[in-house]
Amino acid sequence: MPSMDLIMKAVSIPAAEKQEPSPSSSPVTGPNRTQTRFFAVLFLFSALMLGWVLWPFWQLLILAFLLAGIFMPVYRKLLAGVSPWMASLLTCTLIFLIVFIPLFFCIGTLSSEALNLFDNSRDNDTLLQLLELLKNNTLVNRVEETLAEFGLRFDLPDMTNILTGISKTAGMFIYSHVSAWAGNVMSFAAQFCILLIVVYFLLIDMDDLLLFIRRLSPLPDAQNSLLMDKFTAIAGVILVVNGLFCILQGVLGGLFFALIGIKTPVLWGFIMGILAFIPILGIGMVLLPAAVILLVYGHIGQALATVAFYLILHYTVELLLKPKYVGSQLEMHALLVLLAIFGGMNLFGILGIIYGPLVVSIFLTLSEIHLKEYSAAGIDGGAVGPDPPGLAQPALQGISDTPRASTDKQRRN
């Protein structure tokens, strides 16, 4: 008789055969098409909601990201001796001392000088004095006679009223905006504190954030690195290198106006510093009209000194220093920079000086990637890139690439 062990073995074999496989042993499959589409819609919806929530702070976040990238070398040097939170705190303190304090003390002076400019533009005595000087000026009379020979009418009072209206409008615009800044000191201080808080955490977690962005991006790592490096480099060039040159021109312009006795030197120096961001035109938009006005008033020496100062400063900064330190890194045509700055200021206000060239630079970088990686591959090979491993079609395996290579060679020839 068979033993009990043999009987139990015979009984257990069918039971084992009928047992369904455990979930852990089943093959792992990816999401189907419906799941993929649903997740894509859900992900895009959550991204849009996140953008909606952060939209009130988008300019602040971009500026914080730029500042964090610019001051990252300072943070890394401090990190060698102190903890990450202390290094970030010291870096934010440096940003506060460099940016906030000078700007805070500058707002009061700009407001008072803008008010003086507005009052002087409304002064009828100043208008009559300017009109009298223009009537008795030999150069103006010659211009009037020359234009009359060609049938052109030069009405001096109308031109004076136009110039006065422009001066009044400019003075009122500057005064209203500077007064708004001064009146919103608490709001500005609160936004600056938020900016410093964002910069503080970005300095500590910048590497993790960049890694997260790279993992989300479907682009290759080399292209992601190129875009991020280009973004940081352009921001550094615009804010640091070009910004320092603009501050230098504004300070020197204000000192020059104070030296020759021009009223409101701080205001005009500030305007020169802002206009210095604009290539080609720049500080000439202030100094050349100032020289003409001084010449009309009969201050020939001051007018010649203003022209000489403009030529020296323009040649030194715009033709020697900026091409050496800015042009080689910006890699952008001067006309394109000019249009980017004006367009950026039209869309984003004063920060458009930064955002405009950044947008153009990112577009040029993407265009370069397209021409090198995608356009050339699509023309020569008919595909954007090689197929991923395991996706080659069996029917195409074993076919030689020699005819295709010869065809490509004939196309190039």
mmCIF file of C-alpha atoms in Angstrom:
data_model
loop_
_atom_site.group_PDB
_atom_site.id
_atom_site.type_symbol
_atom_site.label_atom_id
_atom_site.label_comp_id
_atom_site.label_asym_id
_atom_site.label_seq_id
_atom_site.Cartn_x
_atom_site.Cartn_y
_atom_site.Cartn_z
ATOM 1 C CA MET A 1 0.000 0.000 0.000
ATOM 2 C CA PRO A 2 1.316 3.413 -0.743
ATOM 3 C CA SER A 3 2.412 5.369 2.171
ATOM 4 C CA MET A 4 0.584 8.387 3.503
ATOM 5 C CA ASP A 5 3.318 10.729 2.171
ATOM 6 C CA LEU A 6 2.795 9.548 -1.385
ATOM 7 C CA ILE A 7 -0.951 10.033 -1.106
ATOM 8 C CA MET A 8 -0.582 13.576 0.207
ATOM 9 C CA LYS A 9 1.904 14.368 -2.544
ATOM 10 C CA ALA A 10 -0.490 13.165 -5.222
ATOM 11 C CA VAL A 11 -3.299 15.227 -3.765
ATOM 12 C CA SER A 12 -1.215 18.390 -3.399
ATOM 13 C CA ILE A 13 -0.004 18.438 -6.992
ATOM 14 C CA PRO A 14 -3.403 19.332 -8.568
ATOM 15 C CA ALA A 15 -3.996 21.914 -5.903
ATOM 16 C CA ALA A 16 -0.729 23.587 -6.729
ATOM 17 C CA GLU A 17 -1.518 23.480 -10.426
ATOM 18 C CA LYS A 18 -4.908 25.115 -9.877
ATOM 19 C CA GLN A 19 -3.494 27.875 -7.650
ATOM 20 C CA GLU A 20 -3.460 31.265 -9.327
ATOM 21 C CA PRO A 21 -0.165 33.152 -9.446
ATOM 22 C CA SER A 22 0.382 35.756 -6.793
ATOM 23 C CA PRO A 23 0.211 39.442 -7.737
ATOM 24 C CA SER A 24 3.908 39.822 -7.005
ATOM 25 C CA SER A 25 4.799 37.258 -9.660
ATOM 26 C CA SER A 26 2.641 38.859 -12.395
ATOM 27 C CA PRO A 27 4.472 40.850 -15.092
ATOM 28 C CA VAL A 28 4.682 44.623 -14.517
ATOM 29 C CA THR A 29 3.024 46.656 -17.263
ATOM 30 C CA GLY A 30 3.013 50.405 -17.813
ATOM 31 C CA PRO A 31 -0.072 52.617 -17.831
ATOM 32 C CA ASN A 32 -2.403 52.238 -20.770
ATOM 33 C CA ARG A 33 -3.355 55.056 -23.137
ATOM 34 C CA THR A 34 -6.391 56.129 -21.121
ATOM 35 C CA GLN A 35 -4.383 56.344 -17.918
ATOM 36 C CA THR A 36 -1.629 58.294 -19.665
ATOM 37 C CA ARG A 37 -4.065 60.833 -21.110
ATOM 38 C CA PHE A 38 -5.882 61.242 -17.820
ATOM 39 C CA PHE A 39 -2.622 61.776 -15.956
ATOM 40 C CA ALA A 40 -1.434 64.299 -18.577
ATOM 41 C CA VAL A 41 -4.651 66.306 -18.223
ATOM 42 C CA LEU A 42 -4.446 66.124 -14.429
ATOM 43 C CA PHE A 43 -0.792 67.158 -14.429
ATOM 44 C CA LEU A 44 -1.380 70.102 -16.781
ATOM 45 C CA PHE A 45 -4.359 71.224 -14.706
ATOM 46 C CA SER A 46 -2.310 71.143 -11.501
ATOM 47 C CA ALA A 47 0.523 73.042 -13.236
ATOM 48 C CA LEU A 48 -1.917 75.727 -14.396
ATOM 49 C CA MET A 49 -3.360 76.022 -10.897
ATOM 50 C CA LEU A 50 0.138 76.343 -9.450
ATOM 51 C CA GLY A 51 0.944 79.073 -11.975
ATOM 52 C CA TRP A 52 -2.289 80.864 -11.071
ATOM 53 C CA VAL A 53 -1.414 80.772 -7.373
ATOM 54 C CA LEU A 54 2.144 82.022 -7.936
ATOM 55 C CA TRP A 55 1.233 84.555 -10.645
ATOM 56 C CA PRO A 56 1.172 87.583 -8.268
ATOM 57 C CA PHE A 57 4.800 86.828 -7.380
ATOM 58 C CA TRP A 58 6.187 85.818 -10.770
ATOM 59 C CA GLN A 59 8.407 88.891 -11.196
ATOM 60 C CA LEU A 60 9.628 88.563 -7.632
ATOM 61 C CA LEU A 61 10.404 84.862 -8.146
ATOM 62 C CA ILE A 62 12.328 85.493 -11.363
ATOM 63 C CA LEU A 63 14.301 88.292 -9.726
ATOM 64 C CA ALA A 64 15.018 86.065 -6.720
ATOM 65 C CA PHE A 65 16.224 83.289 -9.008
ATOM 66 C CA LEU A 66 18.508 85.742 -10.820
ATOM 67 C CA LEU A 67 19.932 87.120 -7.575
ATOM 68 C CA ALA A 68 20.473 83.616 -6.213
ATOM 69 C CA GLY A 69 22.352 82.631 -9.358
ATOM 70 C CA ILE A 70 24.482 85.778 -9.280
ATOM 71 C CA PHE A 71 25.404 85.506 -5.588
ATOM 72 C CA MET A 72 25.863 81.725 -5.672
ATOM 73 C CA PRO A 73 29.702 82.019 -5.863
ATOM 74 C CA VAL A 74 29.645 84.150 -2.693
ATOM 75 C CA TYR A 75 27.443 81.563 -0.977
ATOM 76 C CA ARG A 76 29.744 78.692 -1.965
ATOM 77 C CA LYS A 77 32.800 80.507 -0.650
ATOM 78 C CA LEU A 78 31.080 81.151 2.672
ATOM 79 C CA LEU A 79 29.905 77.539 2.735
ATOM 80 C CA ALA A 80 33.483 76.368 3.127
ATOM 81 C CA GLY A 81 33.647 77.786 6.649
ATOM 82 C CA VAL A 82 30.085 77.886 8.010
ATOM 83 C CA SER A 83 26.848 75.914 7.830
ATOM 84 C CA PRO A 84 24.504 76.276 4.824
ATOM 85 C CA TRP A 85 21.888 78.329 6.676
ATOM 86 C CA MET A 86 24.537 80.726 8.032
ATOM 87 C CA ALA A 87 26.173 81.115 4.607
ATOM 88 C CA SER A 88 22.789 81.874 3.046
ATOM 89 C CA LEU A 89 21.962 84.360 5.821
ATOM 90 C CA LEU A 90 25.263 86.208 5.325
ATOM 91 C CA THR A 91 24.713 86.309 1.561
ATOM 92 C CA CYS A 92 21.210 87.763 1.986
ATOM 93 C CA THR A 93 22.629 90.358 4.390
ATOM 94 C CA LEU A 94 25.122 91.362 1.706
ATOM 95 C CA ILE A 95 22.302 91.710 -0.841
ATOM 96 C CA PHE A 96 20.383 93.886 1.636
ATOM 97 C CA LEU A 97 23.373 96.191 2.150
ATOM 98 C CA ILE A 98 24.135 96.493 -1.561
ATOM 99 C CA VAL A 99 20.602 96.943 -2.935
ATOM 100 C CA PHE A 100 18.072 98.046 -0.343
ATOM 101 C CA ILE A 101 19.901 100.706 1.686
ATOM 102 C CA PRO A 102 21.224 102.770 -1.296
ATOM 103 C CA LEU A 103 17.830 102.572 -2.997
ATOM 104 C CA PHE A 104 15.996 103.606 0.179
ATOM 105 C CA PHE A 105 18.107 106.744 0.622
ATOM 106 C CA CYS A 106 17.922 107.538 -3.086
ATOM 107 C CA ILE A 107 14.122 107.640 -3.255
ATOM 108 C CA GLY A 108 13.777 110.727 -1.032
ATOM 109 C CA THR A 109 16.320 112.740 -3.023
ATOM 110 C CA LEU A 110 14.788 111.716 -6.338
ATOM 111 C CA SER A 111 11.322 112.736 -5.145
ATOM 112 C CA SER A 112 12.399 116.230 -4.077
ATOM 113 C CA GLU A 113 14.457 116.870 -7.212
ATOM 114 C CA ALA A 114 11.635 115.644 -9.460
ATOM 115 C CA LEU A 115 9.303 118.085 -7.698
ATOM 116 C CA ASN A 116 11.779 120.912 -8.342
ATOM 117 C CA LEU A 117 11.968 119.955 -12.006
ATOM 118 C CA PHE A 118 8.185 119.981 -12.264
ATOM 119 C CA ASP A 119 7.950 123.392 -10.554
ATOM 120 C CA ASN A 120 10.626 124.866 -12.826
ATOM 121 C CA SER A 121 8.850 123.578 -15.921
ATOM 122 C CA ARG A 122 5.652 125.385 -14.823
ATOM 123 C CA ASP A 123 7.463 128.642 -14.139
ATOM 124 C CA ASN A 124 6.413 131.301 -16.678
ATOM 125 C CA ASP A 125 9.536 133.360 -15.936
ATOM 126 C CA THR A 126 11.691 130.460 -17.036
ATOM 127 C CA LEU A 127 9.646 130.145 -20.233
ATOM 128 C CA LEU A 128 9.952 133.852 -21.026
ATOM 129 C CA GLN A 129 13.668 133.812 -20.278
ATOM 130 C CA LEU A 130 14.210 130.860 -22.599
ATOM 131 C CA LEU A 131 12.121 132.498 -25.332
ATOM 132 C CA GLU A 132 14.096 135.737 -25.062
ATOM 133 C CA LEU A 133 17.400 133.892 -25.277
ATOM 134 C CA LEU A 134 16.271 131.980 -28.334
ATOM 135 C CA LYS A 135 15.123 135.165 -30.080
ATOM 136 C CA ASN A 136 18.477 136.876 -29.564
ATOM 137 C CA ASN A 137 20.557 133.809 -30.428
ATOM 138 C CA THR A 138 22.523 134.108 -33.680
ATOM 139 C CA LEU A 139 22.539 130.365 -34.312
ATOM 140 C CA VAL A 140 18.759 130.148 -33.991
ATOM 141 C CA ASN A 141 18.320 133.100 -36.378
ATOM 142 C CA ARG A 142 20.532 131.409 -38.981
ATOM 143 C CA VAL A 143 18.543 128.208 -38.691
ATOM 144 C CA GLU A 144 15.335 130.226 -39.125
ATOM 145 C CA GLU A 145 16.661 131.906 -42.285
ATOM 146 C CA THR A 146 17.922 128.630 -43.765
ATOM 147 C CA LEU A 147 14.596 126.908 -43.224
ATOM 148 C CA ALA A 148 12.747 129.889 -44.714
ATOM 149 C CA GLU A 149 14.722 129.490 -47.951
ATOM 150 C CA PHE A 150 13.255 126.001 -48.316
ATOM 151 C CA GLY A 151 9.747 127.191 -47.507
ATOM 152 C CA LEU A 152 9.764 125.780 -43.973
ATOM 153 C CA ARG A 153 8.294 127.802 -41.117
ATOM 154 C CA PHE A 154 10.056 127.809 -37.760
ATOM 155 C CA ASP A 155 7.757 129.223 -35.072
ATOM 156 C CA LEU A 156 9.892 129.880 -32.022
ATOM 157 C CA PRO A 157 7.081 130.317 -29.455
ATOM 158 C CA ASP A 158 5.428 127.086 -30.574
ATOM 159 C CA MET A 159 8.705 125.186 -30.321
ATOM 160 C CA THR A 160 9.312 126.616 -26.868
ATOM 161 C CA ASN A 161 5.841 125.606 -25.719
ATOM 162 C CA ILE A 162 6.401 122.110 -27.066
ATOM 163 C CA LEU A 163 9.735 121.778 -25.254
ATOM 164 C CA THR A 164 8.210 123.135 -22.067
ATOM 165 C CA GLY A 165 5.293 120.721 -22.330
ATOM 166 C CA ILE A 166 7.696 117.820 -22.771
ATOM 167 C CA SER A 167 9.702 118.950 -19.749
ATOM 168 C CA LYS A 168 6.534 119.351 -17.675
ATOM 169 C CA THR A 169 5.246 115.919 -18.676
ATOM 170 C CA ALA A 170 8.575 114.265 -17.944
ATOM 171 C CA GLY A 171 8.885 115.989 -14.591
ATOM 172 C CA MET A 172 5.337 115.074 -13.586
ATOM 173 C CA PHE A 173 5.843 111.468 -14.689
ATOM 174 C CA ILE A 174 9.047 111.089 -12.692
ATOM 175 C CA TYR A 175 7.605 112.859 -9.665
ATOM 176 C CA SER A 176 4.423 110.780 -9.633
ATOM 177 C CA HIS A 177 6.307 107.497 -9.903
ATOM 178 C CA VAL A 178 8.973 108.396 -7.372
ATOM 179 C CA SER A 179 6.314 109.715 -4.999
ATOM 180 C CA ALA A 180 4.438 106.445 -5.412
ATOM 181 C CA TRP A 181 7.605 104.582 -4.485
ATOM 182 C CA ALA A 182 8.108 106.802 -1.469
ATOM 183 C CA GLY A 183 4.463 106.447 -0.434
ATOM 184 C CA ASN A 184 4.628 102.669 -0.718
ATOM 185 C CA VAL A 185 7.751 102.245 1.347
ATOM 186 C CA MET A 186 6.089 99.657 3.571
ATOM 187 C CA SER A 187 4.847 97.683 0.576
ATOM 188 C CA PHE A 188 8.263 97.867 -1.044
ATOM 189 C CA ALA A 189 9.944 96.773 2.187
ATOM 190 C CA ALA A 190 7.538 93.833 2.529
ATOM 191 C CA GLN A 191 8.177 92.693 -1.040
ATOM 192 C CA PHE A 192 11.906 93.047 -0.538
ATOM 193 C CA CYS A 193 11.693 90.899 2.608
ATOM 194 C CA ILE A 194 9.804 88.234 0.636
ATOM 195 C CA LEU A 195 12.478 88.475 -2.036
ATOM 196 C CA LEU A 196 15.239 87.895 0.515
ATOM 197 C CA ILE A 197 13.364 84.930 2.018
ATOM 198 C CA VAL A 198 13.028 83.323 -1.418
ATOM 199 C CA VAL A 199 16.712 83.978 -2.153
ATOM 200 C CA TYR A 200 17.640 82.488 1.235
ATOM 201 C CA PHE A 201 15.993 79.150 0.465
ATOM 202 C CA LEU A 202 17.072 79.156 -3.180
ATOM 203 C CA LEU A 203 20.715 79.437 -2.176
ATOM 204 C CA ILE A 204 20.389 76.390 0.067
ATOM 205 C CA ASP A 205 18.216 74.245 -2.223
ATOM 206 C CA MET A 206 19.348 75.434 -5.667
ATOM 207 C CA ASP A 207 21.020 72.140 -6.600
ATOM 208 C CA ASP A 208 17.949 70.097 -5.635
ATOM 209 C CA LEU A 209 15.669 72.470 -7.561
ATOM 210 C CA LEU A 210 17.780 72.269 -10.718
ATOM 211 C CA LEU A 211 17.894 68.484 -10.440
ATOM 212 C CA PHE A 212 14.098 68.405 -10.105
ATOM 213 C CA ILE A 213 13.693 70.610 -13.204
ATOM 214 C CA ARG A 214 16.061 68.416 -15.200
ATOM 215 C CA ARG A 215 14.163 65.284 -14.210
ATOM 216 C CA LEU A 216 10.886 66.874 -15.324
ATOM 217 C CA SER A 217 12.276 68.137 -18.623
ATOM 218 C CA PRO A 218 12.072 65.703 -21.569
ATOM 219 C CA LEU A 219 15.137 67.321 -23.148
ATOM 220 C CA PRO A 220 18.566 65.682 -22.913
ATOM 221 C CA ASP A 221 20.766 66.656 -19.987
ATOM 222 C CA ALA A 222 23.191 68.516 -22.253
ATOM 223 C CA GLN A 223 20.437 70.777 -23.595
ATOM 224 C CA ASN A 224 18.993 71.366 -20.125
ATOM 225 C CA SER A 225 22.441 72.332 -18.858
ATOM 226 C CA LEU A 226 22.968 74.659 -21.834
ATOM 227 C CA LEU A 227 19.677 76.468 -21.209
ATOM 228 C CA MET A 228 20.275 76.839 -17.468
ATOM 229 C CA ASP A 229 23.876 77.969 -17.908
ATOM 230 C CA LYS A 230 22.851 80.463 -20.589
ATOM 231 C CA PHE A 231 20.077 81.845 -18.386
ATOM 232 C CA THR A 232 22.441 82.338 -15.444
ATOM 233 C CA ALA A 233 25.231 83.769 -17.613
ATOM 234 C CA ILE A 234 22.993 86.320 -19.353
ATOM 235 C CA ALA A 235 21.479 87.353 -16.026
ATOM 236 C CA GLY A 236 24.962 87.845 -14.605
ATOM 237 C CA VAL A 237 26.066 89.897 -17.595
ATOM 238 C CA ILE A 238 22.982 92.134 -17.553
ATOM 239 C CA LEU A 239 22.689 92.625 -13.799
ATOM 240 C CA VAL A 240 26.316 92.590 -12.692
ATOM 241 C CA VAL A 241 28.677 93.595 -15.496
ATOM 242 C CA ASN A 242 26.365 95.831 -17.504
ATOM 243 C CA GLY A 243 24.705 97.061 -14.305
ATOM 244 C CA LEU A 244 28.031 98.169 -12.832
ATOM 245 C CA PHE A 245 28.892 100.098 -15.992
ATOM 246 C CA CYS A 246 25.480 101.780 -15.943
ATOM 247 C CA ILE A 247 25.866 102.739 -12.283
ATOM 248 C CA LEU A 248 29.319 104.118 -13.083
ATOM 249 C CA GLN A 249 27.956 106.269 -15.898
ATOM 250 C CA GLY A 250 25.064 107.485 -13.747
ATOM 251 C CA VAL A 251 27.333 108.439 -10.835
ATOM 252 C CA LEU A 252 29.836 110.201 -13.087
ATOM 253 C CA GLY A 253 27.010 111.995 -14.899
ATOM 254 C CA GLY A 254 25.489 113.209 -11.628
ATOM 255 C CA LEU A 255 28.874 114.429 -10.398
ATOM 256 C CA PHE A 256 29.476 116.229 -13.690
ATOM 257 C CA PHE A 257 26.107 117.995 -13.555
ATOM 258 C CA ALA A 258 26.769 119.041 -9.965
ATOM 259 C CA LEU A 259 30.210 120.315 -10.986
ATOM 260 C CA ILE A 260 28.924 122.569 -13.781
ATOM 261 C CA GLY A 261 26.065 123.855 -11.636
ATOM 262 C CA ILE A 262 23.088 121.999 -13.150
ATOM 263 C CA LYS A 263 20.089 121.713 -10.827
ATOM 264 C CA THR A 264 18.818 118.270 -9.761
ATOM 265 C CA PRO A 265 22.082 116.379 -10.441
ATOM 266 C CA VAL A 266 20.938 113.253 -8.589
ATOM 267 C CA LEU A 267 17.803 112.996 -10.713
ATOM 268 C CA TRP A 268 19.677 113.374 -13.986
ATOM 269 C CA GLY A 269 22.370 110.977 -12.821
ATOM 270 C CA PHE A 270 19.679 108.422 -12.012
ATOM 271 C CA ILE A 271 18.093 108.896 -15.447
ATOM 272 C CA MET A 272 21.504 108.499 -17.088
ATOM 273 C CA GLY A 273 22.091 105.280 -15.161
ATOM 274 C CA ILE A 274 18.787 103.859 -16.418
ATOM 275 C CA LEU A 275 19.322 105.006 -20.004
ATOM 276 C CA ALA A 276 22.859 103.591 -19.992
ATOM 277 C CA PHE A 277 21.311 100.119 -20.315
ATOM 278 C CA ILE A 278 20.152 101.114 -23.812
ATOM 279 C CA PRO A 279 22.888 100.528 -26.407
ATOM 280 C CA ILE A 280 23.780 103.066 -29.103
ATOM 281 C CA LEU A 281 21.696 105.873 -27.534
ATOM 282 C CA GLY A 282 22.358 105.549 -23.812
ATOM 283 C CA ILE A 283 23.591 108.591 -21.904
ATOM 284 C CA GLY A 284 23.562 110.681 -25.076
ATOM 285 C CA MET A 285 19.790 111.049 -24.630
ATOM 286 C CA VAL A 286 20.564 113.274 -21.623
ATOM 287 C CA LEU A 287 23.978 114.824 -22.271
ATOM 288 C CA LEU A 288 23.473 115.961 -25.866
ATOM 289 C CA PRO A 289 20.174 117.822 -25.209
ATOM 290 C CA ALA A 290 21.802 119.314 -22.107
ATOM 291 C CA ALA A 291 24.669 120.598 -24.258
ATOM 292 C CA VAL A 292 22.215 122.160 -26.728
ATOM 293 C CA ILE A 293 20.279 123.883 -23.927
ATOM 294 C CA LEU A 294 23.512 125.222 -22.408
ATOM 295 C CA LEU A 295 24.552 126.516 -25.832
ATOM 296 C CA VAL A 296 21.208 128.273 -26.289
ATOM 297 C CA TYR A 297 21.582 129.928 -22.892
ATOM 298 C CA GLY A 298 25.007 131.186 -23.959
ATOM 299 C CA HIS A 299 27.082 128.928 -21.682
ATOM 300 C CA ILE A 300 29.459 127.922 -24.449
ATOM 301 C CA GLY A 301 32.165 126.610 -22.114
ATOM 302 C CA GLN A 302 29.763 124.383 -20.206
ATOM 303 C CA ALA A 303 28.217 123.153 -23.465
ATOM 304 C CA LEU A 304 31.615 122.204 -24.885
ATOM 305 C CA ALA A 305 32.549 120.537 -21.592
ATOM 306 C CA THR A 306 29.316 118.514 -21.709
ATOM 307 C CA VAL A 307 30.019 117.337 -25.260
ATOM 308 C CA ALA A 308 33.607 116.451 -24.350
ATOM 309 C CA PHE A 309 32.437 114.576 -21.248
ATOM 310 C CA TYR A 310 29.923 112.634 -23.331
ATOM 311 C CA LEU A 311 32.492 111.672 -25.965
ATOM 312 C CA ILE A 312 35.048 110.539 -23.384
ATOM 313 C CA LEU A 313 32.543 108.567 -21.313
ATOM 314 C CA HIS A 314 30.843 107.058 -24.361
ATOM 315 C CA TYR A 315 34.140 106.024 -25.952
ATOM 316 C CA THR A 316 35.581 104.585 -22.738
ATOM 317 C CA VAL A 317 32.553 102.606 -21.602
ATOM 318 C CA GLU A 318 30.568 101.835 -24.761
ATOM 319 C CA LEU A 319 33.435 101.254 -27.197
ATOM 320 C CA LEU A 320 36.211 99.887 -24.962
ATOM 321 C CA LEU A 321 34.898 98.331 -21.752
ATOM 322 C CA LYS A 322 31.446 97.008 -22.702
ATOM 323 C CA PRO A 323 32.549 95.150 -25.863
ATOM 324 C CA LYS A 324 35.331 93.509 -23.863
ATOM 325 C CA TYR A 325 33.352 92.444 -20.790
ATOM 326 C CA VAL A 326 29.743 92.403 -22.019
ATOM 327 C CA GLY A 327 29.692 91.865 -25.772
ATOM 328 C CA SER A 328 31.728 88.652 -25.713
ATOM 329 C CA GLN A 329 29.313 87.060 -23.231
ATOM 330 C CA LEU A 330 26.004 88.520 -24.403
ATOM 331 C CA GLU A 331 26.480 87.322 -28.011
ATOM 332 C CA MET A 332 23.629 89.488 -29.228
ATOM 333 C CA HIS A 333 23.488 92.208 -31.865
ATOM 334 C CA ALA A 334 23.252 95.750 -30.510
ATOM 335 C CA LEU A 335 20.059 96.450 -32.473
ATOM 336 C CA LEU A 336 18.449 93.302 -31.066
ATOM 337 C CA VAL A 337 19.426 94.358 -27.543
ATOM 338 C CA LEU A 338 17.935 97.798 -28.195
ATOM 339 C CA LEU A 339 14.610 96.353 -29.362
ATOM 340 C CA ALA A 340 14.584 93.809 -26.521
ATOM 341 C CA ILE A 341 15.065 96.526 -23.894
ATOM 342 C CA PHE A 342 12.389 98.836 -25.331
ATOM 343 C CA GLY A 343 9.953 95.965 -25.796
ATOM 344 C CA GLY A 344 10.674 94.623 -22.320
ATOM 345 C CA MET A 345 10.120 98.024 -20.717
ATOM 346 C CA ASN A 346 6.855 98.389 -22.624
ATOM 347 C CA LEU A 347 5.610 95.042 -21.278
ATOM 348 C CA PHE A 348 7.194 94.737 -17.830
ATOM 349 C CA GLY A 349 8.117 98.280 -16.812
ATOM 350 C CA ILE A 350 11.566 99.112 -15.505
ATOM 351 C CA LEU A 351 12.409 95.420 -14.983
ATOM 352 C CA GLY A 352 11.972 94.939 -18.723
ATOM 353 C CA ILE A 353 15.588 96.090 -19.016
ATOM 354 C CA ILE A 354 16.434 92.654 -17.595
ATOM 355 C CA TYR A 355 13.553 90.530 -18.883
ATOM 356 C CA GLY A 356 13.725 91.673 -22.517
ATOM 357 C CA PRO A 357 17.306 90.525 -23.232
ATOM 358 C CA LEU A 358 16.683 87.358 -21.203
ATOM 359 C CA VAL A 359 13.722 86.389 -23.396
ATOM 360 C CA VAL A 360 15.688 87.068 -26.579
ATOM 361 C CA SER A 361 18.698 85.144 -25.259
ATOM 362 C CA ILE A 362 16.611 82.074 -24.395
ATOM 363 C CA PHE A 363 15.037 82.170 -27.875
ATOM 364 C CA LEU A 364 18.455 82.387 -29.544
ATOM 365 C CA THR A 365 19.728 79.479 -27.443
ATOM 366 C CA LEU A 366 16.712 77.355 -28.392
ATOM 367 C CA SER A 367 17.227 78.314 -32.041
ATOM 368 C CA GLU A 368 20.844 77.205 -31.823
ATOM 369 C CA ILE A 369 19.795 73.865 -30.306
ATOM 370 C CA HIS A 370 17.161 73.448 -33.034
ATOM 371 C CA LEU A 371 19.650 74.063 -35.837
ATOM 372 C CA LYS A 372 22.270 71.738 -34.377
ATOM 373 C CA GLU A 373 20.194 68.887 -32.988
ATOM 374 C CA TYR A 374 16.771 68.828 -34.650
ATOM 375 C CA SER A 375 16.816 70.640 -37.975
ATOM 376 C CA ALA A 376 20.010 68.981 -39.245
ATOM 377 C CA ALA A 377 18.846 65.533 -38.138
ATOM 378 C CA GLY A 378 15.451 66.002 -39.761
ATOM 379 C CA ILE A 379 16.973 67.101 -43.100
ATOM 380 C CA ASP A 380 19.756 64.528 -43.338
ATOM 381 C CA GLY A 381 18.275 61.478 -41.714
ATOM 382 C CA GLY A 382 14.546 62.002 -41.853
ATOM 383 C CA ALA A 383 14.306 61.596 -38.076
ATOM 384 C CA VAL A 384 15.065 63.640 -35.039
ATOM 385 C CA GLY A 385 17.348 61.086 -33.456
ATOM 386 C CA PRO A 386 18.106 57.382 -33.096
ATOM 387 C CA ASP A 387 15.424 55.010 -31.892
ATOM 388 C CA PRO A 388 15.566 54.029 -28.238
ATOM 389 C CA PRO A 389 16.986 50.569 -27.489
ATOM 390 C CA GLY A 390 14.527 47.753 -28.128
ATOM 391 C CA LEU A 391 12.251 49.745 -30.445
ATOM 392 C CA ALA A 392 13.882 48.856 -33.762
ATOM 393 C CA GLN A 393 11.497 47.277 -36.240
ATOM 394 C CA PRO A 394 12.325 43.639 -37.071
ATOM 395 C CA ALA A 395 11.620 44.165 -40.757
ATOM 396 C CA LEU A 396 14.329 46.835 -40.938
ATOM 397 C CA GLN A 397 16.969 44.908 -39.066
ATOM 398 C CA GLY A 398 19.797 43.672 -41.247
ATOM 399 C CA ILE A 399 19.300 46.294 -43.930
ATOM 400 C CA SER A 400 22.571 47.981 -44.766
ATOM 401 C CA ASP A 401 22.971 51.717 -44.275
ATOM 402 C CA THR A 402 25.293 52.019 -47.287
ATOM 403 C CA PRO A 403 22.643 53.187 -49.824
ATOM 404 C CA ARG A 404 21.312 55.721 -47.342
ATOM 405 C CA ALA A 405 24.803 57.020 -46.604
ATOM 406 C CA SER A 406 25.550 57.394 -50.314
ATOM 407 C CA THR A 407 22.268 59.244 -50.807
ATOM 408 C CA ASP A 408 23.116 61.626 -47.973
ATOM 409 C CA LYS A 409 26.537 62.199 -49.531
ATOM 410 C CA GLN A 410 24.936 63.046 -52.882
ATOM 411 C CA ARG A 411 22.563 65.503 -51.158
ATOM 412 C CA ARG A 412 25.462 67.284 -49.513
ATOM 413 C CA ASN A 413 27.349 67.504 -52.798
#
